[in-house]
GROMACS .gro file of N, CA, C and O in nm:
model
  504
    1UNK      N    1   2.692   5.579  -1.127
    1UNK     CA    2   2.803   5.562  -1.037
    1UNK      C    3   2.835   5.414  -1.025
    1UNK      O    4   2.745   5.334  -1.005
    2UNK      N    5   2.962   5.381  -1.034
    2UNK     CA    6   3.009   5.244  -1.026
    2UNK      C    7   3.040   5.213  -0.880
    2UNK      O    8   3.092   5.296  -0.809
    3UNK      N    9   3.008   5.087  -0.837
    3UNK     CA   10   3.044   5.052  -0.700
    3UNK      C   11   3.195   5.039  -0.687
    3UNK      O   12   3.264   5.002  -0.781
    4UNK      N   13   3.243   5.074  -0.571
    4UNK     CA   14   3.387   5.066  -0.551
    4UNK      C   15   3.428   4.921  -0.539
    4UNK      O   16   3.350   4.836  -0.496
    5UNK      N   17   3.552   4.887  -0.578
    5UNK     CA   18   3.597   4.747  -0.573
    5UNK      C   19   3.602   4.691  -0.431
    5UNK      O   20   3.598   4.572  -0.411
    6UNK      N   21   3.605   4.776  -0.330
    6UNK     CA   22   3.612   4.727  -0.192
    6UNK      C   23   3.475   4.691  -0.137
    6UNK      O   24   3.465   4.621  -0.036
    7UNK      N   25   3.372   4.738  -0.194
    7UNK     CA   26   3.239   4.710  -0.138
    7UNK      C   27   3.189   4.574  -0.189
    7UNK      O   28   3.212   4.537  -0.302
    8UNK      N   29   3.118   4.500  -0.102
    8UNK     CA   30   3.062   4.370  -0.142
    8UNK      C   31   2.918   4.390  -0.182
    8UNK      O   32   2.843   4.460  -0.114
    9UNK      N   33   2.880   4.329  -0.293
    9UNK     CA   34   2.742   4.349  -0.337
    9UNK      C   35   2.645   4.273  -0.245
    9UNK      O   36   2.677   4.168  -0.192
   10UNK      N   37   2.529   4.331  -0.227
   10UNK     CA   38   2.426   4.264  -0.146
   10UNK      C   39   2.365   4.151  -0.228
   10UNK      O   40   2.346   4.164  -0.347
   11UNK      N   41   2.334   4.036  -0.160
   11UNK     CA   42   2.274   3.926  -0.235
   11UNK      C   43   2.136   3.965  -0.285
   11UNK      O   44   2.061   4.033  -0.217
   12UNK      N   45   2.107   3.922  -0.407
   12UNK     CA   46   1.977   3.953  -0.467
   12UNK      C   47   1.877   3.850  -0.420
   12UNK      O   48   1.902   3.730  -0.424
   13UNK      N   49   1.765   3.893  -0.374
   13UNK     CA   50   1.658   3.802  -0.334
   13UNK      C   51   1.546   3.817  -0.435
   13UNK      O   52   1.466   3.907  -0.428
   14UNK      N   53   1.545   3.725  -0.527
   14UNK     CA   54   1.441   3.733  -0.628
   14UNK      C   55   1.316   3.665  -0.576
   14UNK      O   56   1.319   3.581  -0.487
   15UNK      N   57   1.206   3.704  -0.632
   15UNK     CA   58   1.079   3.644  -0.590
   15UNK      C   59   1.075   3.496  -0.629
   15UNK      O   60   1.008   3.416  -0.564
   16UNK      N   61   1.150   3.457  -0.732
   16UNK     CA   62   1.154   3.315  -0.773
   16UNK      C   63   1.218   3.228  -0.666
   16UNK      O   64   1.168   3.120  -0.636
   17UNK      N   65   1.329   3.271  -0.609
   17UNK     CA   66   1.395   3.189  -0.508
   17UNK      C   67   1.311   3.180  -0.381
   17UNK      O   68   1.308   3.077  -0.315
   18UNK      N   69   1.242   3.287  -0.347
   18UNK     CA   70   1.154   3.284  -0.229
   18UNK      C   71   1.039   3.186  -0.255
   18UNK      O   72   1.003   3.106  -0.168
   19UNK      N   73   0.981   3.188  -0.375
   19UNK     CA   74   0.871   3.097  -0.409
   19UNK      C   75   0.918   2.952  -0.406
   19UNK      O   76   0.846   2.864  -0.358
   20UNK      N   77   1.039   2.926  -0.456
   20UNK     CA   78   1.092   2.791  -0.453
   20UNK      C   79   1.103   2.740  -0.310
   20UNK      O   80   1.068   2.626  -0.280
   21UNK      N   81   1.152   2.824  -0.222
   21UNK     CA   82   1.165   2.784  -0.081
   21UNK      C   83   1.028   2.760  -0.018
   21UNK      O   84   1.011   2.666   0.060
   22UNK      N   85   0.932   2.842  -0.050
   22UNK     CA   86   0.796   2.824   0.004
   22UNK      C   87   0.739   2.691  -0.046
   22UNK      O   88   0.681   2.614   0.033
   23UNK      N   89   0.756   2.660  -0.174
   23UNK     CA   90   0.706   2.533  -0.229
   23UNK      C   91   0.777   2.414  -0.165
   23UNK      O   92   0.716   2.313  -0.132
   24UNK      N   93   0.908   2.425  -0.146
   24UNK     CA   94   0.986   2.317  -0.086
   24UNK      C   95   0.941   2.290   0.057
   24UNK      O   96   0.919   2.175   0.097
   25UNK      N   97   0.924   2.394   0.136
   25UNK     CA   98   0.879   2.378   0.275
   25UNK      C   99   0.736   2.323   0.277
   25UNK      O  100   0.704   2.234   0.357
   26UNK      N  101   0.651   2.371   0.188
   26UNK     CA  102   0.512   2.321   0.182
   26UNK      C  103   0.508   2.173   0.146
   26UNK      O  104   0.434   2.095   0.207
   27UNK      N  105   0.590   2.134   0.048
   27UNK     CA  106   0.594   1.995   0.007
   27UNK      C  107   0.645   1.906   0.120
   27UNK      O  108   0.591   1.798   0.146
   28UNK      N  109   0.748   1.950   0.190
   28UNK     CA  110   0.803   1.872   0.302
   28UNK      C  111   0.699   1.856   0.412
   28UNK      O  112   0.684   1.748   0.471
   29UNK      N  113   0.625   1.961   0.442
   29UNK     CA  114   0.521   1.954   0.545
   29UNK      C  115   0.409   1.859   0.502
   29UNK      O  116   0.359   1.779   0.583
   30UNK      N  117   0.370   1.865   0.376
   30UNK     CA  118   0.265   1.776   0.325
   30UNK      C  119   0.311   1.630   0.328
   30UNK      O  120   0.236   1.541   0.367
   31UNK      N  121   0.437   1.605   0.290
   31UNK     CA  122   0.490   1.469   0.293
   31UNK      C  123   0.496   1.417   0.436
   31UNK      O  124   0.463   1.301   0.463
   32UNK      N  125   0.536   1.499   0.530
   32UNK     CA  126   0.542   1.457   0.671
   32UNK      C  127   0.402   1.426   0.723
   32UNK      O  128   0.381   1.327   0.795
   33UNK      N  129   0.303   1.508   0.687
   33UNK     CA  130   0.165   1.483   0.731
   33UNK      C  131   0.112   1.353   0.672
   33UNK      O  132   0.047   1.273   0.741
   34UNK      N  133   0.141   1.328   0.543
   34UNK     CA  134   0.097   1.203   0.479
   34UNK      C  135   0.161   1.083   0.544
   34UNK      O  136   0.097   0.979   0.565
   35UNK      N  137   0.287   1.093   0.581
   35UNK     CA  138   0.358   0.984   0.647
   35UNK      C  139   0.296   0.955   0.783
   35UNK      O  140   0.277   0.839   0.821
   36UNK      N  141   0.261   1.059   0.857
   36UNK     CA  142   0.197   1.039   0.988
   36UNK      C  143   0.062   0.971   0.974
   36UNK      O  144   0.028   0.880   1.050
   37UNK      N  145  -0.017   1.011   0.876
   37UNK     CA  146  -0.148   0.949   0.854
   37UNK      C  147  -0.132   0.804   0.813
   37UNK      O  148  -0.202   0.716   0.863
   38UNK      N  149  -0.036   0.775   0.727
   38UNK     CA  150  -0.015   0.638   0.680
   38UNK      C  151   0.029   0.546   0.794
   38UNK      O  152  -0.007   0.429   0.798
   39UNK      N  153   0.106   0.598   0.888
   39UNK     CA  154   0.152   0.516   1.000
   39UNK      C  155   0.039   0.486   1.098
   39UNK      O  156   0.046   0.390   1.171
   40UNK      N  157  -0.064   0.563   1.099
   40UNK     CA  158  -0.175   0.540   1.191
   40UNK      C  159  -0.272   0.435   1.139
   40UNK      O  160  -0.353   0.384   1.214
   41UNK      N  161  -0.265   0.403   1.010
   41UNK     CA  162  -0.353   0.302   0.952
   41UNK      C  163  -0.313   0.164   1.001
   41UNK      O  164  -0.196   0.130   1.002
   42UNK      N  165  -0.409   0.081   1.040
   42UNK     CA  166  -0.375  -0.054   1.087
   42UNK      C  167  -0.326  -0.141   0.972
   42UNK      O  168  -0.365  -0.123   0.857
   43UNK      N  169  -0.240  -0.237   1.004
   43UNK     CA  170  -0.188  -0.329   0.904
   43UNK      C  171  -0.274  -0.455   0.894
   43UNK      O  172  -0.242  -0.545   0.819
   44UNK      N  173  -0.380  -0.462   0.970
   44UNK     CA  174  -0.469  -0.578   0.967
   44UNK      C  175  -0.547  -0.579   0.836
   44UNK      O  176  -0.565  -0.475   0.773
   45UNK      N  177  -0.592  -0.697   0.793
   45UNK     CA  178  -0.673  -0.702   0.671
   45UNK      C  179  -0.804  -0.627   0.690
   45UNK      O  180  -0.852  -0.612   0.803
   46UNK      N  181  -0.863  -0.579   0.582
   46UNK     CA  182  -0.989  -0.507   0.592
   46UNK      C  183  -1.098  -0.596   0.652
   46UNK      O  184  -1.091  -0.718   0.646
   47UNK      N  185  -1.199  -0.531   0.706
   47UNK     CA  186  -1.311  -0.607   0.764
   47UNK      C  187  -1.374  -0.697   0.661
   47UNK      O  188  -1.388  -0.661   0.546
   48UNK      N  189  -1.413  -0.814   0.705
   48UNK     CA  190  -1.478  -0.909   0.617
   48UNK      C  191  -1.382  -0.998   0.541
   48UNK      O  192  -1.423  -1.091   0.475
   49UNK      N  193  -1.252  -0.970   0.548
   49UNK     CA  194  -1.153  -1.052   0.480
   49UNK      C  195  -1.084  -1.139   0.586
   49UNK      O  196  -1.023  -1.088   0.679
   50UNK      N  197  -1.098  -1.266   0.571
   50UNK     CA  198  -1.037  -1.357   0.668
   50UNK      C  199  -0.889  -1.374   0.637
   50UNK      O  200  -0.850  -1.382   0.522
   51UNK      N  201  -0.804  -1.380   0.740
   51UNK     CA  202  -0.662  -1.403   0.715
   51UNK      C  203  -0.635  -1.547   0.672
   51UNK      O  204  -0.720  -1.634   0.687
   52UNK      N  205  -0.518  -1.570   0.620
   52UNK     CA  206  -0.479  -1.704   0.574
   52UNK      C  207  -0.436  -1.791   0.691
   52UNK      O  208  -0.388  -1.744   0.792
   53UNK      N  209  -0.453  -1.921   0.674
   53UNK     CA  210  -0.394  -2.019   0.764
   53UNK      C  211  -0.309  -2.113   0.679
   53UNK      O  212  -0.334  -2.129   0.561
   54UNK      N  213  -0.208  -2.170   0.740
   54UNK     CA  214  -0.108  -2.248   0.667
   54UNK      C  215  -0.089  -2.386   0.729
   54UNK      O  216  -0.105  -2.403   0.850
   55UNK      N  217  -0.054  -2.482   0.646
   55UNK     CA  218  -0.020  -2.618   0.693
   55UNK      C  219   0.093  -2.672   0.609
   55UNK      O  220   0.113  -2.632   0.495
   56UNK      N  221   0.165  -2.765   0.667
   56UNK     CA  222   0.275  -2.830   0.595
   56UNK      C  223   0.267  -2.980   0.619
   56UNK      O  224   0.237  -3.025   0.729
   57UNK      N  225   0.290  -3.056   0.513
   57UNK     CA  226   0.307  -3.201   0.524
   57UNK      C  227   0.455  -3.228   0.505
   57UNK      O  228   0.512  -3.197   0.400
   58UNK      N  229   0.518  -3.282   0.609
   58UNK     CA  230   0.663  -3.302   0.608
   58UNK      C  231   0.696  -3.451   0.613
   58UNK      O  232   0.620  -3.530   0.670
   59UNK      N  233   0.809  -3.491   0.557
   59UNK     CA  234   0.854  -3.630   0.569
   59UNK      C  235   0.873  -3.665   0.717
   59UNK      O  236   0.914  -3.580   0.796
   60UNK      N  237   0.840  -3.787   0.752
   60UNK     CA  238   0.853  -3.831   0.891
   60UNK      C  239   0.983  -3.908   0.911
   60UNK      O  240   1.016  -3.996   0.832
   61UNK      N  241   1.055  -3.874   1.017
   61UNK     CA  242   1.176  -3.948   1.050
   61UNK      C  243   1.132  -4.073   1.128
   61UNK      O  244   1.074  -4.064   1.234
   62UNK      N  245   1.159  -4.189   1.071
   62UNK     CA  246   1.114  -4.314   1.132
   62UNK      C  247   1.229  -4.388   1.201
   62UNK      O  248   1.208  -4.490   1.265
   63UNK      N  249   1.347  -4.334   1.190
   63UNK     CA  250   1.466  -4.391   1.254
   63UNK      C  251   1.579  -4.293   1.237
   63UNK      O  252   1.564  -4.192   1.167
   64UNK      N  253   1.693  -4.317   1.298
   64UNK     CA  254   1.805  -4.225   1.282
   64UNK      C  255   1.848  -4.212   1.136
   64UNK      O  256   1.900  -4.306   1.078
   65UNK      N  257   1.819  -4.097   1.077
   65UNK     CA  258   1.858  -4.073   0.939
   65UNK      C  259   1.772  -4.145   0.837
   65UNK      O  260   1.806  -4.149   0.719
   66UNK      N  261   1.660  -4.203   0.880
   66UNK     CA  262   1.571  -4.276   0.789
   66UNK      C  263   1.437  -4.202   0.787
   66UNK      O  264   1.378  -4.176   0.892
   67UNK      N  265   1.389  -4.171   0.666
   67UNK     CA  266   1.268  -4.091   0.651
   67UNK      C  267   1.165  -4.164   0.567
   67UNK      O  268   1.197  -4.247   0.484
   68UNK      N  269   1.038  -4.126   0.587
   68UNK     CA  270   0.927  -4.177   0.507
   68UNK      C  271   0.870  -4.059   0.428
   68UNK      O  272   0.842  -3.953   0.483
   69UNK      N  273   0.854  -4.080   0.296
   69UNK     CA  274   0.797  -3.977   0.210
   69UNK      C  275   0.654  -3.945   0.252
   69UNK      O  276   0.584  -4.028   0.310
   70UNK      N  277   0.610  -3.824   0.221
   70UNK     CA  278   0.469  -3.788   0.240
   70UNK      C  279   0.388  -3.870   0.141
   70UNK      O  280   0.422  -3.879   0.022
   71UNK      N  281   0.282  -3.931   0.188
   71UNK     CA  282   0.195  -4.012   0.102
   71UNK      C  283   0.111  -3.920   0.014
   71UNK      O  284   0.052  -3.823   0.063
   72UNK      N  285   0.108  -3.947  -0.115
   72UNK     CA  286   0.034  -3.861  -0.208
   72UNK      C  287  -0.114  -3.853  -0.172
   72UNK      O  288  -0.178  -3.750  -0.196
   73UNK      N  289  -0.168  -3.954  -0.112
   73UNK     CA  290  -0.309  -3.953  -0.071
   73UNK      C  291  -0.333  -3.840   0.030
   73UNK      O  292  -0.437  -3.775   0.027
   74UNK      N  293  -0.235  -3.811   0.116
   74UNK     CA  294  -0.247  -3.701   0.211
   74UNK      C  295  -0.254  -3.566   0.138
   74UNK      O  296  -0.331  -3.478   0.177
   75UNK      N  297  -0.175  -3.552   0.033
   75UNK     CA  298  -0.175  -3.428  -0.045
   75UNK      C  299  -0.311  -3.408  -0.110
   75UNK      O  300  -0.369  -3.299  -0.105
   76UNK      N  301  -0.365  -3.514  -0.169
   76UNK     CA  302  -0.497  -3.506  -0.235
   76UNK      C  303  -0.604  -3.473  -0.132
   76UNK      O  304  -0.693  -3.391  -0.157
   77UNK      N  305  -0.597  -3.533  -0.016
   77UNK     CA  306  -0.695  -3.509   0.089
   77UNK      C  307  -0.694  -3.363   0.135
   77UNK      O  308  -0.798  -3.304   0.161
   78UNK      N  309  -0.575  -3.304   0.142
   78UNK     CA  310  -0.566  -3.162   0.179
   78UNK      C  311  -0.640  -3.076   0.075
   78UNK      O  312  -0.712  -2.983   0.111
   79UNK      N  313  -0.623  -3.109  -0.053
   79UNK     CA  314  -0.694  -3.036  -0.157
   79UNK      C  315  -0.844  -3.053  -0.145
   79UNK      O  316  -0.921  -2.958  -0.164
   80UNK      N  317  -0.890  -3.172  -0.110
   80UNK     CA  318  -1.033  -3.197  -0.091
   80UNK      C  319  -1.090  -3.116   0.025
   80UNK      O  320  -1.210  -3.088   0.028
   81UNK      N  321  -1.006  -3.079   0.121
   81UNK     CA  322  -1.050  -3.000   0.237
   81UNK      C  323  -1.039  -2.850   0.212
   81UNK      O  324  -1.060  -2.770   0.303
   82UNK      N  325  -1.005  -2.811   0.090
   82UNK     CA  326  -0.999  -2.669   0.056
   82UNK      C  327  -0.863  -2.605   0.069
   82UNK      O  328  -0.849  -2.484   0.054
   83UNK      N  329  -0.760  -2.685   0.095
   83UNK     CA  330  -0.624  -2.631   0.106
   83UNK      C  331  -0.562  -2.619  -0.033
   83UNK      O  332  -0.574  -2.710  -0.113
   84UNK      N  333  -0.498  -2.507  -0.059
   84UNK     CA  334  -0.430  -2.483  -0.187
   84UNK      C  335  -0.281  -2.514  -0.171
   84UNK      O  336  -0.216  -2.462  -0.080
   85UNK      N  337  -0.228  -2.597  -0.259
   85UNK     CA  338  -0.085  -2.629  -0.257
   85UNK      C  339  -0.011  -2.508  -0.312
   85UNK      O  340  -0.033  -2.465  -0.425
   86UNK      N  341   0.079  -2.450  -0.230
   86UNK     CA  342   0.150  -2.329  -0.272
   86UNK      C  343   0.299  -2.351  -0.293
   86UNK      O  344   0.364  -2.270  -0.357
   87UNK      N  345   0.354  -2.462  -0.238
   87UNK     CA  346   0.496  -2.484  -0.257
   87UNK      C  347   0.531  -2.630  -0.229
   87UNK      O  348   0.470  -2.694  -0.144
   88UNK      N  349   0.629  -2.679  -0.303
   88UNK     CA  350   0.687  -2.811  -0.278
   88UNK      C  351   0.837  -2.789  -0.278
   88UNK      O  352   0.893  -2.735  -0.373
   89UNK      N  353   0.902  -2.828  -0.168
   89UNK     CA  354   1.046  -2.807  -0.157
   89UNK      C  355   1.114  -2.931  -0.103
   89UNK      O  356   1.053  -3.009  -0.029
   90UNK      N  357   1.241  -2.951  -0.136
   90UNK     CA  358   1.316  -3.060  -0.074
   90UNK      C  359   1.330  -3.031   0.076
   90UNK      O  360   1.369  -2.922   0.114
   91UNK      N  361   1.293  -3.125   0.157
   91UNK     CA  362   1.301  -3.108   0.302
   91UNK      C  363   1.427  -3.176   0.356
   91UNK      O  364   1.497  -3.122   0.438
   92UNK      N  365   1.450  -3.297   0.307
   92UNK     CA  366   1.570  -3.372   0.344
   92UNK      C  367   1.632  -3.422   0.215
   92UNK      O  368   1.563  -3.477   0.130
   93UNK      N  369   1.761  -3.399   0.199
   93UNK     CA  370   1.834  -3.456   0.086
   93UNK      C  371   1.938  -3.547   0.148
   93UNK      O  372   2.020  -3.503   0.229
   94UNK      N  373   1.933  -3.671   0.111
   94UNK     CA  374   2.020  -3.770   0.174
   94UNK      C  375   2.103  -3.841   0.068
   94UNK      O  376   2.049  -3.886  -0.034
   95UNK      N  377   2.230  -3.852   0.091
   95UNK     CA  378   2.320  -3.926   0.002
   95UNK      C  379   2.360  -4.056   0.072
   95UNK      O  380   2.407  -4.054   0.185
   96UNK      N  381   2.336  -4.167   0.004
   96UNK     CA  382   2.374  -4.299   0.056
   96UNK      C  383   2.469  -4.365  -0.042
   96UNK      O  384   2.459  -4.345  -0.162
   97UNK      N  385   2.558  -4.447   0.013
   97UNK     CA  386   2.641  -4.530  -0.073
   97UNK      C  387   2.578  -4.668  -0.076
   97UNK      O  388   2.548  -4.726   0.028
   98UNK      N  389   2.557  -4.718  -0.196
   98UNK     CA  390   2.498  -4.851  -0.211
   98UNK      C  391   2.587  -4.934  -0.302
   98UNK      O  392   2.630  -4.889  -0.406
   99UNK      N  393   2.609  -5.059  -0.261
   99UNK     CA  394   2.688  -5.150  -0.342
   99UNK      C  395   2.594  -5.257  -0.396
   99UNK      O  396   2.527  -5.326  -0.320
  100UNK      N  397   2.585  -5.264  -0.527
  100UNK     CA  398   2.498  -5.361  -0.591
  100UNK      C  399   2.576  -5.487  -0.628
  100UNK      O  400   2.699  -5.483  -0.638
  101UNK      N  401   2.504  -5.595  -0.650
  101UNK     CA  402   2.569  -5.722  -0.686
  101UNK      C  403   2.653  -5.706  -0.811
  101UNK      O  404   2.610  -5.641  -0.906
  102UNK      N  405   2.769  -5.761  -0.808
  102UNK     CA  406   2.856  -5.759  -0.926
  102UNK      C  407   2.935  -5.630  -0.942
  102UNK      O  408   3.007  -5.615  -1.039
  103UNK      N  409   2.920  -5.535  -0.851
  103UNK     CA  410   2.995  -5.410  -0.861
  103UNK      C  411   3.100  -5.404  -0.750
  103UNK      O  412   3.074  -5.442  -0.636
  104UNK      N  413   3.217  -5.356  -0.786
  104UNK     CA  414   3.323  -5.345  -0.685
  104UNK      C  415   3.310  -5.218  -0.602
  104UNK      O  416   3.327  -5.220  -0.481
  105UNK      N  417   3.279  -5.106  -0.669
  105UNK     CA  418   3.271  -4.977  -0.600
  105UNK      C  419   3.126  -4.941  -0.571
  105UNK      O  420   3.039  -4.957  -0.658
  106UNK      N  421   3.100  -4.888  -0.453
  106UNK     CA  422   2.962  -4.848  -0.423
  106UNK      C  423   2.924  -4.722  -0.502
  106UNK      O  424   3.009  -4.641  -0.538
  107UNK      N  425   2.795  -4.709  -0.529
  107UNK     CA  426   2.740  -4.591  -0.597
  107UNK      C  427   2.682  -4.497  -0.492
  107UNK      O  428   2.630  -4.542  -0.389
  108UNK      N  429   2.686  -4.369  -0.520
  108UNK     CA  430   2.621  -4.270  -0.433
  108UNK      C  431   2.480  -4.249  -0.488
  108UNK      O  432   2.462  -4.217  -0.605
  109UNK      N  433   2.383  -4.271  -0.402
  109UNK     CA  434   2.243  -4.254  -0.439
  109UNK      C  435   2.187  -4.136  -0.359
  109UNK      O  436   2.201  -4.133  -0.237
  110UNK      N  437   2.129  -4.041  -0.431
  110UNK     CA  438   2.070  -3.924  -0.364
  110UNK      C  439   1.920  -3.944  -0.354
  110UNK      O  440   1.854  -3.977  -0.452
  111UNK      N  441   1.868  -3.924  -0.233
  111UNK     CA  442   1.724  -3.935  -0.210
  111UNK      C  443   1.671  -3.799  -0.167
  111UNK      O  444   1.728  -3.736  -0.078
  112UNK      N  445   1.562  -3.755  -0.228
  112UNK     CA  446   1.496  -3.630  -0.191
  112UNK      C  447   1.365  -3.663  -0.122
  112UNK      O  448   1.284  -3.739  -0.174
  113UNK      N  449   1.346  -3.603  -0.007
  113UNK     CA  450   1.221  -3.616   0.066
  113UNK      C  451   1.153  -3.480   0.062
  113UNK      O  452   1.209  -3.381   0.110
  114UNK      N  453   1.035  -3.474   0.003
  114UNK     CA  454   0.970  -3.346  -0.025
  114UNK      C  455   0.876  -3.304   0.087
  114UNK      O  456   0.813  -3.387   0.152
  115UNK      N  457   0.867  -3.172   0.105
  115UNK     CA  458   0.771  -3.111   0.197
  115UNK      C  459   0.668  -3.036   0.113
  115UNK      O  460   0.703  -2.972   0.013
  116UNK      N  461   0.542  -3.042   0.153
  116UNK     CA  462   0.431  -2.979   0.080
  116UNK      C  463   0.370  -2.872   0.170
  116UNK      O  464   0.335  -2.900   0.285
  117UNK      N  465   0.355  -2.751   0.116
  117UNK     CA  466   0.302  -2.639   0.194
  117UNK      C  467   0.170  -2.593   0.133
  117UNK      O  468   0.159  -2.577   0.012
  118UNK      N  469   0.073  -2.567   0.221
  118UNK     CA  470  -0.063  -2.532   0.179
  118UNK      C  471  -0.110  -2.406   0.249
  118UNK      O  472  -0.060  -2.370   0.356
  119UNK      N  473  -0.211  -2.340   0.188
  119UNK     CA  474  -0.278  -2.228   0.253
  119UNK      C  475  -0.426  -2.231   0.216
  119UNK      O  476  -0.466  -2.288   0.115
  120UNK      N  477  -0.505  -2.170   0.301
  120UNK     CA  478  -0.647  -2.146   0.272
  120UNK      C  479  -0.693  -2.032   0.361
  120UNK      O  480  -0.630  -2.001   0.463
  121UNK      N  481  -0.804  -1.969   0.321
  121UNK     CA  482  -0.855  -1.861   0.405
  121UNK      C  483  -0.916  -1.919   0.530
  121UNK      O  484  -0.986  -2.020   0.526
  122UNK      N  485  -0.882  -1.858   0.642
  122UNK     CA  486  -0.935  -1.901   0.770
  122UNK      C  487  -1.086  -1.876   0.771
  122UNK      O  488  -1.133  -1.772   0.727
  123UNK      N  489  -1.158  -1.973   0.820
  123UNK     CA  490  -1.304  -1.960   0.828
  123UNK      C  491  -1.336  -1.885   0.956
  123UNK      O  492  -1.296  -1.926   1.065
  124UNK      N  493  -1.405  -1.774   0.941
  124UNK     CA  494  -1.441  -1.694   1.058
  124UNK      C  495  -1.579  -1.736   1.107
  124UNK      O  496  -1.671  -1.753   1.030
  125UNK      N  497  -1.590  -1.749   1.236
  125UNK     CA  498  -1.721  -1.778   1.294
  125UNK      C  499  -1.773  -1.650   1.357
  125UNK      O  500  -1.719  -1.600   1.455
  126UNK      N  501  -1.875  -1.592   1.295
  126UNK     CA  502  -1.930  -1.465   1.344
  126UNK      C  503  -2.075  -1.482   1.377
  126UNK      O  504  -2.145  -1.561   1.331
   0.00000   0.00000   0.00000
């Protein structure tokens, strides 16, 4: 017997589609549980590992717009104390106009004053 054109067929529920839904819900529940567990873990370093400490040697302003470079001896001394140099960046970039003898037009002179950044593991006293 053929179904009449007016009747709507019932949706087929195959065991495959039910299994897919069960796997999808199970996976979502497992992912949510893993996320909850991960959020409860502390972000602190593991026991026995000391956190880092940082220092910077910066150019000193000795007058309005006048700076003194970091002395290289200070950089070497930091290394002797166990500090690791991790970055050197321009701290102040200054453009000056200078007129030299025998020149009519002044020249623009760019001066870079560098900053030195260091890190080392903090010494824990236990």
